[in-house]
Short mmCIF file of C-alpha atoms and ligand atoms in Angstrom, two decimals:
data_model
loop_
_atom_site.label_atom_id
_atom_site.label_comp_id
_atom_site.label_asym_id
_atom_site.label_seq_id
_atom_site.Cartn_x
_atom_site.Cartn_y
_atom_site.Cartn_z
CA MET A 266 -28.18 -45.40 59.97
CA SER A 267 -27.58 -44.40 56.11
CA ASP A 268 -31.49 -43.61 56.29
CA ASN A 269 -30.61 -41.05 59.13
CA TYR A 270 -27.79 -39.42 57.10
CA LEU A 271 -29.13 -36.01 57.78
CA VAL A 272 -31.82 -35.67 60.89
CA LEU A 273 -33.90 -32.57 61.64
CA ASP A 274 -35.40 -33.45 65.15
CA LYS A 275 -38.21 -31.30 65.98
CA VAL A 276 -36.89 -28.26 64.80
CA THR A 277 -38.75 -24.74 65.13
CA LYS A 278 -37.92 -21.33 64.07
CA ARG A 279 -40.11 -18.47 65.17
CA PHE A 280 -39.44 -14.67 63.90
CA ALA A 281 -40.63 -13.19 67.15
CA ALA A 282 -44.44 -14.31 66.93
CA LEU A 283 -44.25 -16.05 63.74
CA LYS A 284 -43.89 -19.62 63.81
CA ALA A 285 -41.91 -20.02 60.62
CA VAL A 286 -40.78 -23.71 60.72
CA GLY A 287 -42.22 -26.34 63.19
CA GLY A 288 -45.19 -24.97 64.36
CA ASP A 289 -45.40 -25.88 68.02
CA ASP A 290 -44.42 -29.55 67.97
CA GLY A 291 -41.41 -28.96 65.72
CA LEU A 292 -40.44 -30.23 62.27
CA SER A 293 -38.85 -33.74 61.87
CA PHE A 294 -37.75 -35.44 58.82
CA SER A 295 -34.59 -37.30 57.89
CA ILE A 296 -33.03 -37.51 54.62
CA ARG A 297 -31.19 -41.16 53.38
CA LYS A 298 -27.49 -40.56 52.37
CA GLY A 299 -27.23 -40.05 48.55
CA SER A 300 -30.95 -39.18 47.79
CA PHE A 301 -32.41 -36.48 46.15
CA LEU A 302 -34.89 -34.81 48.12
CA GLY A 303 -37.15 -32.22 46.52
CA LEU A 304 -38.57 -29.83 49.32
CA VAL A 305 -41.75 -28.19 48.22
CA GLY A 306 -44.44 -25.99 49.63
CA PRO A 307 -46.39 -22.80 49.01
CA ASN A 308 -44.80 -19.34 49.00
CA GLY A 309 -44.00 -18.69 53.14
CA ALA A 310 -44.02 -22.36 53.88
CA GLY A 311 -40.49 -22.23 55.42
CA LYS A 312 -38.43 -23.71 52.58
CA SER A 313 -35.67 -20.95 52.93
CA THR A 314 -35.98 -20.99 56.49
CA THR A 315 -35.31 -24.56 56.73
CA PHE A 316 -32.13 -24.04 54.35
CA ASN A 317 -30.94 -21.70 56.43
CA LEU A 318 -31.28 -23.87 59.33
CA ILE A 319 -29.57 -26.82 57.72
CA SER A 320 -26.60 -24.30 56.69
CA GLY A 321 -26.50 -22.88 59.80
CA VAL A 322 -27.25 -19.08 58.60
CA LEU A 323 -30.09 -19.30 61.11
CA LYS A 324 -30.28 -21.42 64.37
CA PRO A 325 -33.37 -22.75 65.45
CA THR A 326 -35.33 -21.50 68.54
CA SER A 327 -35.51 -25.13 69.20
CA GLY A 328 -34.74 -28.98 68.29
CA ARG A 329 -31.62 -30.18 66.56
CA ILE A 330 -30.24 -31.06 63.09
CA LEU A 331 -27.53 -33.88 62.86
CA LEU A 332 -25.64 -34.74 59.80
CA GLU A 333 -24.11 -38.22 60.28
CA GLY A 334 -24.63 -37.83 64.05
CA VAL A 335 -22.48 -34.40 64.35
CA GLU A 336 -25.35 -31.77 65.82
CA LEU A 337 -24.94 -29.07 63.06
CA THR A 338 -27.25 -26.89 65.50
CA GLN A 339 -24.05 -27.09 67.79
CA THR A 340 -21.76 -26.17 65.16
CA ALA A 341 -20.20 -22.72 64.27
CA THR A 342 -21.56 -21.67 61.21
CA ALA A 343 -18.32 -21.06 59.64
CA SER A 344 -17.33 -24.76 60.23
CA ILE A 345 -20.57 -26.17 58.71
CA SER A 346 -19.73 -26.14 54.96
CA GLY A 347 -16.27 -27.69 56.10
CA LEU A 348 -18.13 -30.77 56.91
CA GLY A 349 -19.08 -30.74 53.44
CA LEU A 350 -22.55 -29.04 53.01
CA GLY A 351 -22.91 -26.73 50.14
CA ARG A 352 -25.73 -24.30 49.24
CA THR A 353 -27.05 -21.63 47.15
CA PHE A 354 -29.48 -18.90 47.94
CA GLN A 355 -32.35 -17.97 46.31
CA THR A 356 -30.90 -14.77 45.59
CA PRO A 357 -27.54 -15.26 44.09
CA ARG A 358 -24.53 -14.07 45.68
CA VAL A 359 -21.29 -13.41 43.80
CA PHE A 360 -18.60 -11.22 43.82
CA GLY A 361 -19.72 -8.52 41.11
CA SER A 362 -16.22 -7.17 40.43
CA LEU A 363 -14.55 -10.17 39.97
CA SER A 364 -14.95 -12.36 36.47
CA VAL A 365 -16.93 -15.27 36.15
CA LEU A 366 -13.96 -17.92 36.41
CA GLU A 367 -12.73 -15.99 39.52
CA ASN A 368 -16.02 -16.30 41.23
CA VAL A 369 -15.38 -20.00 41.03
CA LEU A 370 -12.26 -19.79 42.54
CA VAL A 371 -12.87 -17.65 45.14
CA GLY A 372 -15.34 -20.41 46.06
CA ALA A 373 -12.85 -23.15 46.28
CA ASP A 374 -11.63 -21.48 49.34
CA ASN A 375 -13.18 -21.20 52.59
CA VAL A 376 -13.11 -17.04 53.13
CA GLY A 377 -10.83 -14.41 52.99
CA GLU A 378 -7.92 -15.82 51.65
CA GLY A 379 -9.47 -17.36 48.17
CA LEU A 380 -10.68 -13.78 47.59
CA ARG A 381 -7.15 -12.30 48.21
CA ALA A 382 -5.71 -14.47 46.18
CA ALA A 383 -7.83 -14.15 43.12
CA LEU A 384 -7.95 -10.27 43.43
CA SER A 385 -4.02 -10.40 43.36
CA GLY A 386 -3.94 -12.68 40.37
CA ARG A 387 -2.10 -15.16 42.43
CA TRP A 388 -4.50 -18.04 41.84
CA ARG A 389 -3.09 -17.95 38.24
CA LYS A 390 0.07 -18.98 39.45
CA ALA A 391 -0.56 -20.84 42.43
CA ASP A 392 -2.70 -23.47 41.26
CA ALA A 393 -3.62 -24.06 37.38
CA ALA A 394 -5.01 -27.32 38.36
CA LEU A 395 -7.88 -25.68 39.95
CA ALA A 396 -8.32 -22.93 37.31
CA ALA A 397 -8.58 -26.30 34.83
CA ARG A 398 -11.33 -27.54 37.36
CA ALA A 399 -13.06 -24.42 37.46
CA MET A 400 -13.18 -23.90 33.76
CA GLU A 401 -14.75 -27.64 33.73
CA LEU A 402 -17.23 -26.51 35.98
CA LEU A 403 -18.14 -23.45 33.72
CA GLU A 404 -18.49 -25.99 31.11
CA ARG A 405 -20.98 -28.14 33.02
CA VAL A 406 -23.13 -25.24 34.09
CA GLY A 407 -23.12 -23.91 30.50
CA LEU A 408 -20.91 -20.64 31.26
CA ALA A 409 -17.44 -21.55 29.70
CA GLU A 410 -17.75 -18.91 27.11
CA ARG A 411 -18.34 -16.37 29.80
CA ALA A 412 -15.49 -17.37 31.92
CA GLY A 413 -13.52 -13.93 31.31
CA HIS A 414 -16.54 -11.98 31.21
CA ARG A 415 -17.34 -9.69 34.55
CA VAL A 416 -20.44 -11.07 36.47
CA SER A 417 -22.27 -7.84 35.80
CA ASP A 418 -22.46 -9.07 32.45
CA LEU A 419 -24.15 -12.27 33.26
CA SER A 420 -28.12 -12.85 33.48
CA GLY A 421 -30.25 -13.65 36.42
CA GLY A 422 -30.46 -16.98 35.38
CA GLU A 423 -26.54 -17.25 34.36
CA LEU A 424 -25.86 -15.79 37.91
CA ARG A 425 -27.69 -18.93 39.16
CA MET A 426 -25.56 -21.34 37.21
CA LEU A 427 -22.43 -19.27 38.49
CA GLU A 428 -23.44 -20.06 41.94
CA VAL A 429 -23.81 -23.82 41.19
CA ALA A 430 -20.47 -23.92 40.19
CA ARG A 431 -19.27 -21.79 42.97
CA GLN A 432 -20.63 -24.84 45.39
CA LEU A 433 -19.49 -27.79 43.26
CA ILE A 434 -15.73 -27.07 43.07
CA ARG A 435 -15.91 -27.27 46.75
CA GLU A 436 -17.38 -30.90 46.40
CA PRO A 437 -20.10 -30.86 48.51
CA ARG A 438 -21.38 -34.27 50.09
CA VAL A 439 -24.75 -32.40 50.70
CA PHE A 440 -25.82 -30.02 48.49
CA LEU A 441 -28.76 -27.71 48.72
CA LEU A 442 -30.36 -25.68 46.29
CA ASP A 443 -32.85 -22.70 46.42
CA GLU A 444 -35.50 -22.48 43.25
CA PRO A 445 -32.39 -22.95 41.25
CA THR A 446 -34.38 -22.36 38.01
CA ALA A 447 -36.10 -19.43 38.48
CA GLY A 448 -35.24 -17.08 35.93
CA VAL A 449 -33.14 -19.99 34.04
CA ASP A 450 -34.21 -20.25 30.40
CA PRO A 451 -35.12 -23.66 28.96
CA MET A 452 -31.68 -24.47 27.62
CA LEU A 453 -29.74 -23.58 31.07
CA GLN A 454 -32.38 -25.52 32.51
CA LYS A 455 -31.97 -28.85 30.95
CA LYS A 456 -28.33 -28.43 31.32
CA LEU A 457 -28.64 -27.80 35.23
CA GLY A 458 -31.29 -31.07 35.34
CA SER A 459 -28.73 -33.13 33.87
CA LEU A 460 -26.18 -31.71 36.10
CA LEU A 461 -28.16 -32.71 39.24
CA VAL A 462 -28.72 -35.72 37.91
CA GLU A 463 -25.22 -36.72 37.39
CA LEU A 464 -24.34 -35.65 41.00
CA HIS A 465 -26.83 -37.67 42.23
CA LYS A 466 -25.35 -40.65 40.37
CA ALA A 467 -21.86 -39.85 41.56
CA GLY A 468 -23.49 -40.45 45.31
CA THR A 469 -24.32 -36.34 46.53
CA THR A 470 -26.97 -36.01 48.81
CA LEU A 471 -28.84 -33.26 47.32
CA ILE A 472 -31.95 -31.14 48.48
CA VAL A 473 -33.66 -28.79 45.76
CA VAL A 474 -36.26 -26.33 46.97
CA GLU A 475 -38.22 -25.56 43.51
CA HIS A 476 -41.57 -24.15 42.36
CA ASN A 477 -41.02 -25.79 39.01
CA LEU A 478 -42.98 -29.15 40.20
CA HIS A 479 -42.27 -30.77 36.79
CA PHE A 480 -38.77 -29.82 36.67
CA LEU A 481 -38.15 -31.67 40.09
CA PHE A 482 -40.57 -34.69 40.19
CA GLU A 483 -38.65 -35.98 37.21
CA ILE A 484 -35.61 -35.94 38.87
CA ALA A 485 -36.00 -35.95 42.80
CA ASP A 486 -36.42 -39.79 44.72
CA THR A 487 -38.28 -38.12 47.54
CA VAL A 488 -40.58 -35.26 47.85
CA VAL A 489 -41.25 -33.42 51.16
CA VAL A 490 -44.22 -31.34 51.39
CA LEU A 491 -44.13 -28.05 53.89
CA GLN A 492 -47.19 -26.07 54.72
CA SER A 493 -46.88 -23.32 57.04
CA GLY A 494 -43.90 -24.30 58.25
CA GLN A 495 -45.01 -27.97 59.32
CA LEU A 496 -44.81 -31.19 57.19
CA LEU A 497 -47.83 -31.62 54.96
CA ALA A 498 -46.85 -35.30 53.06
CA GLU A 499 -43.58 -37.01 52.19
CA GLY A 500 -43.03 -39.96 49.27
CA THR A 501 -42.14 -40.07 45.82
CA PRO A 502 -42.88 -37.96 43.55
CA ASP A 503 -45.75 -40.21 42.41
CA GLU A 504 -47.27 -40.61 45.75
CA ILE A 505 -47.27 -36.72 46.23
CA ARG A 506 -48.44 -35.83 42.88
CA SER A 507 -51.73 -37.98 44.01
CA ASN A 508 -51.92 -37.32 47.83
CA LYS A 509 -55.22 -35.77 48.31
CA LYS A 510 -54.04 -33.69 51.00
CA VAL A 511 -51.10 -32.16 48.81
CA ILE A 512 -53.75 -31.68 46.11
CA ALA A 513 -56.24 -29.95 48.12
CA ALA A 514 -53.40 -27.67 50.02
CA TYR A 515 -51.31 -26.77 47.57
CA LEU A 516 -51.35 -28.30 43.82
CA GLY A 517 -55.00 -27.15 43.52
CA ALA A 518 -57.62 -28.61 41.43
CA GLU A 519 -56.03 -28.50 38.19
CA HIS A 520 -53.54 -31.26 39.13
CA ALA A 521 -55.93 -33.38 40.24
CA ALA A 522 -56.58 -36.43 38.34
P1 ADP B 268 -40.16 -19.88 51.72
O1 ADP B 268 -39.01 -20.26 51.21
O2 ADP B 268 -40.97 -21.23 51.68
O3 ADP B 268 -41.28 -19.14 50.76
P2 ADP B 268 -39.65 -18.76 53.98
O4 ADP B 268 -38.63 -19.85 54.94
O5 ADP B 268 -38.90 -17.82 53.47
O6 ADP B 268 -40.67 -19.33 53.37
O7 ADP B 268 -40.47 -17.62 54.75
C1 ADP B 268 -41.23 -18.37 55.96
C2 ADP B 268 -42.16 -17.61 56.88
O8 ADP B 268 -40.93 -16.86 57.78
C3 ADP B 268 -42.46 -16.00 56.05
O9 ADP B 268 -43.64 -16.00 56.62
C4 ADP B 268 -41.65 -15.43 55.84
O10 ADP B 268 -42.05 -13.69 55.77
C5 ADP B 268 -40.91 -15.50 57.16
N1 ADP B 268 -39.43 -14.94 57.24
C6 ADP B 268 -38.51 -15.23 56.66
N2 ADP B 268 -37.19 -15.04 57.25
C7 ADP B 268 -37.53 -13.88 58.06
C8 ADP B 268 -36.79 -13.23 58.67
N3 ADP B 268 -35.42 -13.05 58.64
N4 ADP B 268 -37.35 -12.61 59.76
C9 ADP B 268 -38.50 -12.41 59.96
N5 ADP B 268 -39.65 -13.35 58.81
C10 ADP B 268 -38.88 -14.24 58.39
MG1 MG B 269 -37.80 -19.52 49.78
#
């Protein structure tokens, strides 16, 4: 059962005539509870669309996605994060007019109420414990010194780290990260890598889309390779590195042994 913690069952997504995910037969794979899955593939392979389908931002054209037997594809988008699913976006989504710390606090709440409370400063009195937790998360993502800054002061890489902290305050059971190292400087990347390893050790199920395969293959335990929306290969990082189909289609000759 734990092998089938998160299941994609013959999922397809079309945008008009474009078969973005699943081709004709559908994309199927499952994820073990507590595993650290790397999702890779060339540009346009359907990685972000797959994330959008799992997190409910998009509904599939056909097929089902299940988390512990609960059909996410039949669950209202707003309710899916309540099931313990957190995600970051390829382009960070933050509140530009709020401070770094306020952005993390807003993440603690579903929608609306958290934002209103943050804007009115109510959270200061309402929940010192929550603020302490938010500061601790900012520490973990390397942004503690930026807590009081406007989000507009942050670099692109720092925004990505802020997005991670905003999601972590809700303690997701399943955490999806879309290209978390893009634009992130080497020091913060290292911090992010350690943070992901810690989350993995603590039992969080991780799914990470990443172009930086050196970064990903060091820390993931399983890798799924997509090509043209379809499953090209699945295995451990070592198996994927030496998979001839993957080398030919994606990694290129320079990665061949
Ligand atoms: P990846 O993240 O692997 O680079 P995407 O999932 O973003 O790939 O995109 C897969 C394909 O679907 C691409 O051809 C992309 O142009 C297309 N696509 C993605 N989102 C949309 C959309 N909202 N409308 C139309 N086409 C889209
Ligand atoms: Mg993408």
